[in-house]
Amino acid sequence: MGPVASINLAALRHNQTIIRQLAPRSKIMAVIKADAYGHGFLPVARALQDIDMLAVARVSEGCQLRDAGIDKPILVLEGFSEADEIRQAIEHQLEVVIHQAYQLDLLQSCKPDSELVMWLKVDTGMHRLGISADRAVDTYKKLQSLECCKLPPGLMTHFANADDIHHPSTKQQIQLFDQVAKNFPTYQSMANSAAILAWPETHRDWIRPGIMLYGASPLLGLKASTHQLEPVMTLKSRLMAVNALKEGDCIGYGSTWCCPEDMPVGVIAMGYGDGYPRHAPTGTPVLVNGQRCPLVGRVSMDMITVDLRGVDTEVGDEVILWGDGLPAEEIAESAGTISYELFCGVTSRVRYEYR
Ligand SMILES: *Cc1c(COP(=O)(O)O)cnc(C)c1O
């Protein structure tokens, strides 16, 4: 049996409940872009029965959801960037984010005959997508004058540093947003997961949780369990071999790790070809039969090797790479990345199981 990503949909719904409790006056837009952060966006969308809205990054993702029969409101966070995407958005009843002036030109030139629900994104300091604060009112008025614009558009922004609870820029972004927002009689949306947890004043009308739905903490140095969130994905495999190696035997490509004494070393069917991070160093923990063991040597495409000293185990035993009992945040930190990237990186070779 090869690697399995076991997806716990009850944990997903539990996390949704925690989010509701954290922001009881806000509606929830569940962010399920990038295949629901690698969890599988159709099963996730179907499991989120009483969510208010779904959000994806691209028009193509929204179309896939609609074609699969998902009938919740869907917002496309990156909006459209060509006329054809406007037509697709209308045909699939997707709501879109307007974040650049050229999108207005596209709307004016293609004159859609059906209405499109639009959200206006203001750049308050992320400096990626968004209309600058001083142009927001002007852009809003132009939007209002378009026949295809279904009013009122929502107003949104995105934080650059909400994951760092001491960073001063979040307060500045909130202030700038509020200055702009007082001119708009419309819905407001600012908070990603980090802001939902750390910045309650950002909850407003709509919150946009992504990573916390999947049971990982976005806050630097914290684990999801601190927030009562449960991991949704558990990445598992099996022990394929237990080798009794001798002192001085070196393991794997580059022979980067050598046994300090005679010892058992386990081989696990899991490698970077499955999405396990190649840069995970010696010492990164793995759960073998429920017991923590350190990875030793390099991560290969199909295998990793672990130090089994003091561990009671045999070939065929279950191994957990992250998830239940081993937070993805811990593995991410060890490998110099973030849980988001670990989840998105699980490859199609891994079998998905939904429970
Ligand atoms: C991805 C994304 C989110 C969700 O962010 P998390 O950190 O996963 O909660 C929210 N808003 C926008 C605009 C996004 O692109």
PDB file of C-alpha atoms in Angstrom, residues 63-334:
ATOM      1  CA  CYS A  63     -16.195  27.010 -13.680  1.00  0.00           C
ATOM      2  CA  GLN A  64     -15.029  23.560 -12.544  1.00  0.00           C
ATOM      3  CA  LEU A  65     -17.016  23.895  -9.328  1.00  0.00           C
ATOM      4  CA  ARG A  66     -20.167  24.982 -11.184  1.00  0.00           C
ATOM      5  CA  ASP A  67     -19.789  22.232 -13.775  1.00  0.00           C
ATOM      6  CA  ALA A  68     -19.636  19.741 -10.901  1.00  0.00           C
ATOM      7  CA  GLY A  69     -22.975  21.056  -9.630  1.00  0.00           C
ATOM      8  CA  ILE A  70     -21.855  23.274  -6.736  1.00  0.00           C
ATOM      9  CA  ASP A  71     -24.570  25.930  -6.407  1.00  0.00           C
ATOM     10  CA  LYS A  72     -23.236  28.161  -3.604  1.00  0.00           C
ATOM     11  CA  PRO A  73     -22.176  31.727  -4.410  1.00  0.00           C
ATOM     12  CA  ILE A  74     -18.561  31.671  -5.628  1.00  0.00           C
ATOM     13  CA  LEU A  75     -16.148  34.606  -5.634  1.00  0.00           C
ATOM     14  CA  VAL A  76     -13.136  34.634  -7.966  1.00  0.00           C
ATOM     15  CA  LEU A  77     -10.420  36.390  -5.958  1.00  0.00           C
ATOM     16  CA  GLU A  78      -8.179  37.224  -8.922  1.00  0.00           C
ATOM     17  CA  GLY A  79     -11.170  38.254 -11.035  1.00  0.00           C
ATOM     18  CA  PHE A  80     -10.962  38.122 -14.831  1.00  0.00           C
ATOM     19  CA  SER A  81      -8.121  39.323 -17.004  1.00  0.00           C
ATOM     20  CA  GLU A  82      -9.592  38.878 -20.493  1.00  0.00           C
ATOM     21  CA  ALA A  83     -12.962  39.230 -22.207  1.00  0.00           C
ATOM     22  CA  ASP A  84     -13.474  35.502 -22.484  1.00  0.00           C
ATOM     23  CA  GLU A  85     -13.228  35.144 -18.715  1.00  0.00           C
ATOM     24  CA  ILE A  86     -15.977  37.764 -18.302  1.00  0.00           C
ATOM     25  CA  ARG A  87     -18.255  35.610 -20.461  1.00  0.00           C
ATOM     26  CA  GLN A  88     -17.319  32.480 -18.532  1.00  0.00           C
ATOM     27  CA  ALA A  89     -17.908  34.207 -15.206  1.00  0.00           C
ATOM     28  CA  ILE A  90     -21.381  35.313 -16.303  1.00  0.00           C
ATOM     29  CA  GLU A  91     -22.261  31.948 -17.761  1.00  0.00           C
ATOM     30  CA  HIS A  92     -21.183  30.185 -14.560  1.00  0.00           C
ATOM     31  CA  GLN A  93     -22.617  32.853 -12.228  1.00  0.00           C
ATOM     32  CA  LEU A  94     -19.321  33.650 -10.578  1.00  0.00           C
ATOM     33  CA  GLU A  95     -18.752  36.828  -8.606  1.00  0.00           C
ATOM     34  CA  VAL A  96     -15.532  38.631  -9.489  1.00  0.00           C
ATOM     35  CA  VAL A  97     -12.976  40.891  -7.840  1.00  0.00           C
ATOM     36  CA  ILE A  98     -12.064  44.124  -9.629  1.00  0.00           C
ATOM     37  CA  HIS A  99      -8.507  45.071  -8.718  1.00  0.00           C
ATOM     38  CA  GLN A 100      -7.034  46.817 -11.775  1.00  0.00           C
ATOM     39  CA  ALA A 101      -8.260  49.679 -13.975  1.00  0.00           C
ATOM     40  CA  TYR A 102      -7.843  47.603 -17.128  1.00  0.00           C
ATOM     41  CA  GLN A 103     -10.660  45.323 -15.956  1.00  0.00           C
ATOM     42  CA  LEU A 104     -13.064  48.282 -16.270  1.00  0.00           C
ATOM     43  CA  ASP A 105     -11.875  48.870 -19.839  1.00  0.00           C
ATOM     44  CA  LEU A 106     -12.509  45.208 -20.610  1.00  0.00           C
ATOM     45  CA  LEU A 107     -16.021  45.464 -19.182  1.00  0.00           C
ATOM     46  CA  GLN A 108     -16.709  48.625 -21.173  1.00  0.00           C
ATOM     47  CA  SER A 109     -15.531  47.120 -24.423  1.00  0.00           C
ATOM     48  CA  CYS A 110     -17.230  43.751 -24.127  1.00  0.00           C
ATOM     49  CA  LYS A 111     -20.518  45.153 -22.759  1.00  0.00           C
ATOM     50  CA  PRO A 112     -21.914  42.000 -21.174  1.00  0.00           C
ATOM     51  CA  ASP A 113     -25.692  41.878 -21.356  1.00  0.00           C
ATOM     52  CA  SER A 114     -26.114  40.009 -18.076  1.00  0.00           C
ATOM     53  CA  GLU A 115     -25.264  41.228 -14.635  1.00  0.00           C
ATOM     54  CA  LEU A 116     -22.081  40.395 -12.817  1.00  0.00           C
ATOM     55  CA  VAL A 117     -21.628  40.712  -9.065  1.00  0.00           C
ATOM     56  CA  MET A 118     -18.416  42.611  -8.387  1.00  0.00           C
ATOM     57  CA  TRP A 119     -16.201  43.186  -5.395  1.00  0.00           C
ATOM     58  CA  LEU A 120     -13.757  46.062  -5.411  1.00  0.00           C
ATOM     59  CA  LYS A 121     -10.336  45.310  -3.986  1.00  0.00           C
ATOM     60  CA  VAL A 122      -8.371  48.171  -2.488  1.00  0.00           C
ATOM     61  CA  ASP A 123      -4.623  47.979  -2.048  1.00  0.00           C
ATOM     62  CA  THR A 124      -3.945  49.078   1.533  1.00  0.00           C
ATOM     63  CA  GLY A 125      -0.330  47.936   1.729  1.00  0.00           C
ATOM     64  CA  MET A 126       0.056  44.428   0.304  1.00  0.00           C
ATOM     65  CA  HIS A 127       1.039  46.008  -3.053  1.00  0.00           C
ATOM     66  CA  ARG A 128       0.077  43.021  -5.097  1.00  0.00           C
ATOM     67  CA  LEU A 129      -3.476  43.353  -6.399  1.00  0.00           C
ATOM     68  CA  GLY A 130      -5.882  46.199  -5.684  1.00  0.00           C
ATOM     69  CA  ILE A 131      -6.884  49.713  -6.694  1.00  0.00           C
ATOM     70  CA  SER A 132      -4.911  52.325  -4.774  1.00  0.00           C
ATOM     71  CA  ALA A 133      -6.782  54.003  -1.941  1.00  0.00           C
ATOM     72  CA  ASP A 134      -6.879  57.403  -3.684  1.00  0.00           C
ATOM     73  CA  ARG A 135      -8.486  55.930  -6.819  1.00  0.00           C
ATOM     74  CA  ALA A 136     -10.999  53.725  -5.052  1.00  0.00           C
ATOM     75  CA  VAL A 137     -13.922  56.168  -5.003  1.00  0.00           C
ATOM     76  CA  ASP A 138     -13.442  57.059  -8.635  1.00  0.00           C
ATOM     77  CA  THR A 139     -13.280  53.386  -9.613  1.00  0.00           C
ATOM     78  CA  TYR A 140     -16.355  52.598  -7.548  1.00  0.00           C
ATOM     79  CA  LYS A 141     -18.318  55.314  -9.360  1.00  0.00           C
ATOM     80  CA  LYS A 142     -17.218  54.015 -12.730  1.00  0.00           C
ATOM     81  CA  LEU A 143     -18.295  50.540 -11.708  1.00  0.00           C
ATOM     82  CA  GLN A 144     -21.681  51.840 -10.613  1.00  0.00           C
ATOM     83  CA  SER A 145     -22.197  53.448 -13.988  1.00  0.00           C
ATOM     84  CA  LEU A 146     -21.715  50.141 -15.805  1.00  0.00           C
ATOM     85  CA  GLU A 147     -24.947  48.494 -16.799  1.00  0.00           C
ATOM     86  CA  CYS A 148     -23.628  45.011 -16.058  1.00  0.00           C
ATOM     87  CA  CYS A 149     -22.566  45.856 -12.520  1.00  0.00           C
ATOM     88  CA  LYS A 150     -24.844  44.374  -9.937  1.00  0.00           C
ATOM     89  CA  LEU A 151     -24.872  46.653  -6.905  1.00  0.00           C
ATOM     90  CA  PRO A 152     -23.682  47.070  -4.323  1.00  0.00           C
ATOM     91  CA  PRO A 153     -20.213  45.737  -4.944  1.00  0.00           C
ATOM     92  CA  GLY A 154     -18.410  44.557  -1.841  1.00  0.00           C
ATOM     93  CA  LEU A 155     -15.224  46.253  -0.730  1.00  0.00           C
ATOM     94  CA  MET A 156     -12.227  44.157   0.207  1.00  0.00           C
ATOM     95  CA  THR A 157      -8.536  44.268   0.993  1.00  0.00           C
ATOM     96  CA  HIS A 158      -5.847  41.740   1.932  1.00  0.00           C
ATOM     97  CA  PHE A 159      -3.221  41.830   4.697  1.00  0.00           C
ATOM     98  CA  ALA A 160       0.500  41.439   4.187  1.00  0.00           C
ATOM     99  CA  ASN A 161       1.516  40.631   7.776  1.00  0.00           C
ATOM    100  CA  ALA A 162      -1.529  39.498   9.735  1.00  0.00           C
ATOM    101  CA  ASP A 163       0.322  36.296  10.690  1.00  0.00           C
ATOM    102  CA  ASP A 164       2.752  38.335  12.800  1.00  0.00           C
ATOM    103  CA  ILE A 165       0.681  39.627  15.702  1.00  0.00           C
ATOM    104  CA  HIS A 166       3.226  42.344  16.530  1.00  0.00           C
ATOM    105  CA  HIS A 167       3.655  43.722  13.024  1.00  0.00           C
ATOM    106  CA  PRO A 168       2.637  47.410  12.790  1.00  0.00           C
ATOM    107  CA  SER A 169       1.475  47.273   9.168  1.00  0.00           C
ATOM    108  CA  THR A 170      -1.808  45.503   9.934  1.00  0.00           C
ATOM    109  CA  LYS A 171      -3.083  48.457  12.003  1.00  0.00           C
ATOM    110  CA  GLN A 172      -2.039  50.813   9.192  1.00  0.00           C
ATOM    111  CA  GLN A 173      -3.836  48.703   6.617  1.00  0.00           C
ATOM    112  CA  ILE A 174      -6.997  48.682   8.758  1.00  0.00           C
ATOM    113  CA  GLN A 175      -6.874  52.485   9.137  1.00  0.00           C
ATOM    114  CA  LEU A 176      -6.452  53.057   5.427  1.00  0.00           C
ATOM    115  CA  PHE A 177      -9.241  50.616   4.634  1.00  0.00           C
ATOM    116  CA  ASP A 178     -11.575  52.406   7.045  1.00  0.00           C
ATOM    117  CA  GLN A 179     -10.778  55.774   5.469  1.00  0.00           C
ATOM    118  CA  VAL A 180     -11.726  54.402   2.069  1.00  0.00           C
ATOM    119  CA  ALA A 181     -14.686  52.377   3.326  1.00  0.00           C
ATOM    120  CA  LYS A 182     -16.496  55.314   4.863  1.00  0.00           C
ATOM    121  CA  ASN A 183     -17.330  56.414   1.313  1.00  0.00           C
ATOM    122  CA  PHE A 184     -18.937  53.088   0.432  1.00  0.00           C
ATOM    123  CA  PRO A 185     -22.309  51.879   1.626  1.00  0.00           C
ATOM    124  CA  THR A 186     -21.409  48.266   1.052  1.00  0.00           C
ATOM    125  CA  TYR A 187     -20.179  44.968   2.458  1.00  0.00           C
ATOM    126  CA  GLN A 188     -16.645  44.827   3.797  1.00  0.00           C
ATOM    127  CA  SER A 189     -14.184  41.942   3.805  1.00  0.00           C
ATOM    128  CA  MET A 190     -10.613  41.955   5.053  1.00  0.00           C
ATOM    129  CA  ALA A 191      -9.769  38.971   7.212  1.00  0.00           C
ATOM    130  CA  ASN A 192      -7.835  35.896   6.128  1.00  0.00           C
ATOM    131  CA  SER A 193      -7.232  33.150   8.722  1.00  0.00           C
ATOM    132  CA  ALA A 194      -4.473  35.040  10.533  1.00  0.00           C
ATOM    133  CA  ALA A 195      -6.631  38.147  10.899  1.00  0.00           C
ATOM    134  CA  ILE A 196      -9.636  36.080  12.006  1.00  0.00           C
ATOM    135  CA  LEU A 197      -7.523  34.717  14.846  1.00  0.00           C
ATOM    136  CA  ALA A 198      -5.387  37.703  15.789  1.00  0.00           C
ATOM    137  CA  TRP A 199      -7.257  40.828  14.683  1.00  0.00           C
ATOM    138  CA  PRO A 200     -10.966  40.641  15.676  1.00  0.00           C
ATOM    139  CA  GLU A 201     -11.611  44.240  14.544  1.00  0.00           C
ATOM    140  CA  THR A 202     -11.109  43.021  10.964  1.00  0.00           C
ATOM    141  CA  HIS A 203     -13.993  40.540  10.944  1.00  0.00           C
ATOM    142  CA  ARG A 204     -16.555  42.912   9.363  1.00  0.00           C
ATOM    143  CA  ASP A 205     -19.296  41.475   7.080  1.00  0.00           C
ATOM    144  CA  TRP A 206     -17.357  38.672   5.397  1.00  0.00           C
ATOM    145  CA  ILE A 207     -14.355  36.705   6.601  1.00  0.00           C
ATOM    146  CA  ARG A 208     -12.178  34.691   4.206  1.00  0.00           C
ATOM    147  CA  PRO A 209     -10.637  31.717   6.028  1.00  0.00           C
ATOM    148  CA  GLY A 210      -8.374  29.392   4.100  1.00  0.00           C
ATOM    149  CA  ILE A 211      -5.644  27.572   6.000  1.00  0.00           C
ATOM    150  CA  MET A 212      -7.506  27.440   9.322  1.00  0.00           C
ATOM    151  CA  LEU A 213     -10.361  25.517   7.701  1.00  0.00           C
ATOM    152  CA  TYR A 214      -7.832  22.806   6.946  1.00  0.00           C
ATOM    153  CA  GLY A 215      -6.661  22.789  10.542  1.00  0.00           C
ATOM    154  CA  ALA A 216      -3.295  24.523  10.443  1.00  0.00           C
ATOM    155  CA  SER A 217      -2.324  27.720  12.229  1.00  0.00           C
ATOM    156  CA  PRO A 218      -1.302  30.720  10.126  1.00  0.00           C
ATOM    157  CA  LEU A 219       0.236  32.484  13.134  1.00  0.00           C
ATOM    158  CA  LEU A 220       4.005  32.421  13.416  1.00  0.00           C
ATOM    159  CA  GLY A 221       5.215  29.860  15.914  1.00  0.00           C
ATOM    160  CA  LEU A 222       1.734  28.637  16.915  1.00  0.00           C
ATOM    161  CA  LYS A 223       0.056  25.281  16.341  1.00  0.00           C
ATOM    162  CA  ALA A 224      -3.547  24.754  15.282  1.00  0.00           C
ATOM    163  CA  SER A 225      -4.323  22.983  18.555  1.00  0.00           C
ATOM    164  CA  THR A 226      -3.835  26.345  20.345  1.00  0.00           C
ATOM    165  CA  HIS A 227      -6.960  27.496  18.501  1.00  0.00           C
ATOM    166  CA  GLN A 228      -8.836  24.162  18.932  1.00  0.00           C
ATOM    167  CA  LEU A 229      -8.515  23.503  15.199  1.00  0.00           C
ATOM    168  CA  GLU A 230      -8.146  19.901  14.008  1.00  0.00           C
ATOM    169  CA  PRO A 231      -5.954  18.754  11.117  1.00  0.00           C
ATOM    170  CA  VAL A 232      -8.003  17.741   8.090  1.00  0.00           C
ATOM    171  CA  MET A 233      -5.250  16.031   6.086  1.00  0.00           C
ATOM    172  CA  THR A 234      -3.204  13.175   7.504  1.00  0.00           C
ATOM    173  CA  LEU A 235      -0.477  12.058   5.127  1.00  0.00           C
ATOM    174  CA  LYS A 236       0.333   8.398   5.716  1.00  0.00           C
ATOM    175  CA  SER A 237       2.411   5.586   4.393  1.00  0.00           C
ATOM    176  CA  ARG A 238       4.027   2.332   5.536  1.00  0.00           C
ATOM    177  CA  LEU A 239       7.380   1.084   6.660  1.00  0.00           C
ATOM    178  CA  MET A 240       8.784  -0.894   3.695  1.00  0.00           C
ATOM    179  CA  ALA A 241      12.012  -2.137   5.210  1.00  0.00           C
ATOM    180  CA  VAL A 242      13.861  -2.192   8.509  1.00  0.00           C
ATOM    181  CA  ASN A 243      17.610  -2.518   7.983  1.00  0.00           C
ATOM    182  CA  ALA A 244      20.003  -3.534  10.732  1.00  0.00           C
ATOM    183  CA  LEU A 245      22.950  -1.280   9.837  1.00  0.00           C
ATOM    184  CA  LYS A 246      26.435  -1.170  11.288  1.00  0.00           C
ATOM    185  CA  GLU A 247      28.317   1.698  12.863  1.00  0.00           C
ATOM    186  CA  GLY A 248      29.708   3.874  10.032  1.00  0.00           C
ATOM    187  CA  ASP A 249      27.165   2.763   7.387  1.00  0.00           C
ATOM    188  CA  CYS A 250      25.978   5.822   5.456  1.00  0.00           C
ATOM    189  CA  ILE A 251      22.468   6.182   4.111  1.00  0.00           C
ATOM    190  CA  GLY A 252      21.003   7.273   0.788  1.00  0.00           C
ATOM    191  CA  TYR A 253      22.086   9.771  -1.877  1.00  0.00           C
ATOM    192  CA  GLY A 254      25.182  11.720  -1.019  1.00  0.00           C
ATOM    193  CA  SER A 255      25.757   9.456   2.004  1.00  0.00           C
ATOM    194  CA  THR A 256      25.007  12.521   4.113  1.00  0.00           C
ATOM    195  CA  TRP A 257      24.196  10.641   7.316  1.00  0.00           C
ATOM    196  CA  CYS A 258      26.172   7.778   8.803  1.00  0.00           C
ATOM    197  CA  CYS A 259      25.184   5.489  11.664  1.00  0.00           C
ATOM    198  CA  PRO A 260      26.956   6.435  14.929  1.00  0.00           C
ATOM    199  CA  GLU A 261      26.473   2.851  16.169  1.00  0.00           C
ATOM    200  CA  ASP A 262      24.886  -0.434  15.080  1.00  0.00           C
ATOM    201  CA  MET A 263      21.224   0.456  14.691  1.00  0.00           C
ATOM    202  CA  PRO A 264      17.918  -0.165  12.869  1.00  0.00           C
ATOM    203  CA  VAL A 265      17.028   2.244  10.046  1.00  0.00           C
ATOM    204  CA  GLY A 266      13.543   2.236   8.516  1.00  0.00           C
ATOM    205  CA  VAL A 267      12.656   2.920   4.881  1.00  0.00           C
ATOM    206  CA  ILE A 268       9.280   4.582   4.252  1.00  0.00           C
ATOM    207  CA  ALA A 269       7.373   4.727   0.972  1.00  0.00           C
ATOM    208  CA  MET A 270       7.192   8.519   0.752  1.00  0.00           C
ATOM    209  CA  GLY A 271       9.368  10.968  -1.108  1.00  0.00           C
ATOM    210  CA  TYR A 272       9.391  14.290  -2.892  1.00  0.00           C
ATOM    211  CA  GLY A 273       7.583  12.561  -5.772  1.00  0.00           C
ATOM    212  CA  ASP A 274       4.628  12.366  -3.386  1.00  0.00           C
ATOM    213  CA  GLY A 275       5.000  15.935  -2.148  1.00  0.00           C
ATOM    214  CA  TYR A 276       7.150  15.340   0.931  1.00  0.00           C
ATOM    215  CA  PRO A 277       9.534  18.343   1.076  1.00  0.00           C
ATOM    216  CA  ARG A 278      12.965  17.426  -0.272  1.00  0.00           C
ATOM    217  CA  HIS A 279      14.582  19.980   1.983  1.00  0.00           C
ATOM    218  CA  ALA A 280      13.332  18.355   5.185  1.00  0.00           C
ATOM    219  CA  PRO A 281      16.608  17.905   7.069  1.00  0.00           C
ATOM    220  CA  THR A 282      17.848  15.083   9.296  1.00  0.00           C
ATOM    221  CA  GLY A 283      15.876  15.319  12.525  1.00  0.00           C
ATOM    222  CA  THR A 284      12.504  16.151  10.976  1.00  0.00           C
ATOM    223  CA  PRO A 285      10.001  14.036  12.940  1.00  0.00           C
ATOM    224  CA  VAL A 286       7.918  11.181  11.532  1.00  0.00           C
ATOM    225  CA  LEU A 287       5.399   9.077  13.494  1.00  0.00           C
ATOM    226  CA  VAL A 288       6.105   5.364  13.135  1.00  0.00           C
ATOM    227  CA  ASN A 289       3.416   3.303  14.776  1.00  0.00           C
ATOM    228  CA  GLY A 290       2.574   6.384  16.853  1.00  0.00           C
ATOM    229  CA  GLN A 291       6.176   6.926  18.001  1.00  0.00           C
ATOM    230  CA  ARG A 292       8.253   9.940  16.973  1.00  0.00           C
ATOM    231  CA  CYS A 293      11.367   9.109  14.963  1.00  0.00           C
ATOM    232  CA  PRO A 294      13.816  11.471  13.281  1.00  0.00           C
ATOM    233  CA  LEU A 295      14.360  11.414   9.546  1.00  0.00           C
ATOM    234  CA  VAL A 296      17.996  10.669   8.630  1.00  0.00           C
ATOM    235  CA  GLY A 297      19.787  11.338   5.343  1.00  0.00           C
ATOM    236  CA  ARG A 298      18.330  12.859   2.200  1.00  0.00           C
ATOM    237  CA  VAL A 299      14.728  12.703   1.060  1.00  0.00           C
ATOM    238  CA  SER A 300      14.583  10.748  -2.241  1.00  0.00           C
ATOM    239  CA  MET A 301      11.846  10.770  -4.860  1.00  0.00           C
ATOM    240  CA  ASP A 302      10.082   7.681  -3.537  1.00  0.00           C
ATOM    241  CA  MET A 303      11.556   7.056  -0.095  1.00  0.00           C
ATOM    242  CA  ILE A 304      12.733   8.520   3.157  1.00  0.00           C
ATOM    243  CA  THR A 305      14.803   6.846   5.858  1.00  0.00           C
ATOM    244  CA  VAL A 306      14.326   7.124   9.621  1.00  0.00           C
ATOM    245  CA  ASP A 307      16.259   6.341  12.772  1.00  0.00           C
ATOM    246  CA  LEU A 308      14.377   3.522  14.535  1.00  0.00           C
ATOM    247  CA  ARG A 309      16.529   3.292  17.644  1.00  0.00           C
ATOM    248  CA  GLY A 310      14.367   2.603  20.677  1.00  0.00           C
ATOM    249  CA  VAL A 311      11.214   2.211  18.591  1.00  0.00           C
ATOM    250  CA  ASP A 312       9.020  -0.870  18.672  1.00  0.00           C
ATOM    251  CA  THR A 313       8.055  -1.512  15.073  1.00  0.00           C
ATOM    252  CA  GLU A 314       8.079  -3.893  12.102  1.00  0.00           C
ATOM    253  CA  VAL A 315       7.739  -3.822   8.318  1.00  0.00           C
ATOM    254  CA  GLY A 316       4.209  -2.846   7.303  1.00  0.00           C
ATOM    255  CA  ASP A 317       3.598  -0.510  10.240  1.00  0.00           C
ATOM    256  CA  GLU A 318       1.754   2.722   9.614  1.00  0.00           C
ATOM    257  CA  VAL A 319       3.726   5.936   9.337  1.00  0.00           C
ATOM    258  CA  ILE A 320       2.277   9.448   9.646  1.00  0.00           C
ATOM    259  CA  LEU A 321       4.202  12.218   7.892  1.00  0.00           C
ATOM    260  CA  TRP A 322       1.892  15.006   9.089  1.00  0.00           C
ATOM    261  CA  GLY A 323      -1.649  15.358  10.374  1.00  0.00           C
ATOM    262  CA  ASP A 324      -3.080  13.465  13.373  1.00  0.00           C
ATOM    263  CA  GLY A 325      -0.523  13.649  16.174  1.00  0.00           C
ATOM    264  CA  LEU A 326       2.074  15.505  14.115  1.00  0.00           C
ATOM    265  CA  PRO A 327       1.197  19.090  13.104  1.00  0.00           C
ATOM    266  CA  ALA A 328       2.013  20.035   9.512  1.00  0.00           C
ATOM    267  CA  GLU A 329       3.269  23.351  10.906  1.00  0.00           C
ATOM    268  CA  GLU A 330       6.094  21.472  12.657  1.00  0.00           C
ATOM    269  CA  ILE A 331       7.180  19.672   9.489  1.00  0.00           C
ATOM    270  CA  ALA A 332       6.902  22.905   7.493  1.00  0.00           C
ATOM    271  CA  GLU A 333       9.067  24.773   9.957  1.00  0.00           C
ATOM    272  CA  SER A 334      11.671  22.019   9.909  1.00  0.00           C
TER     273      SER A 334
END
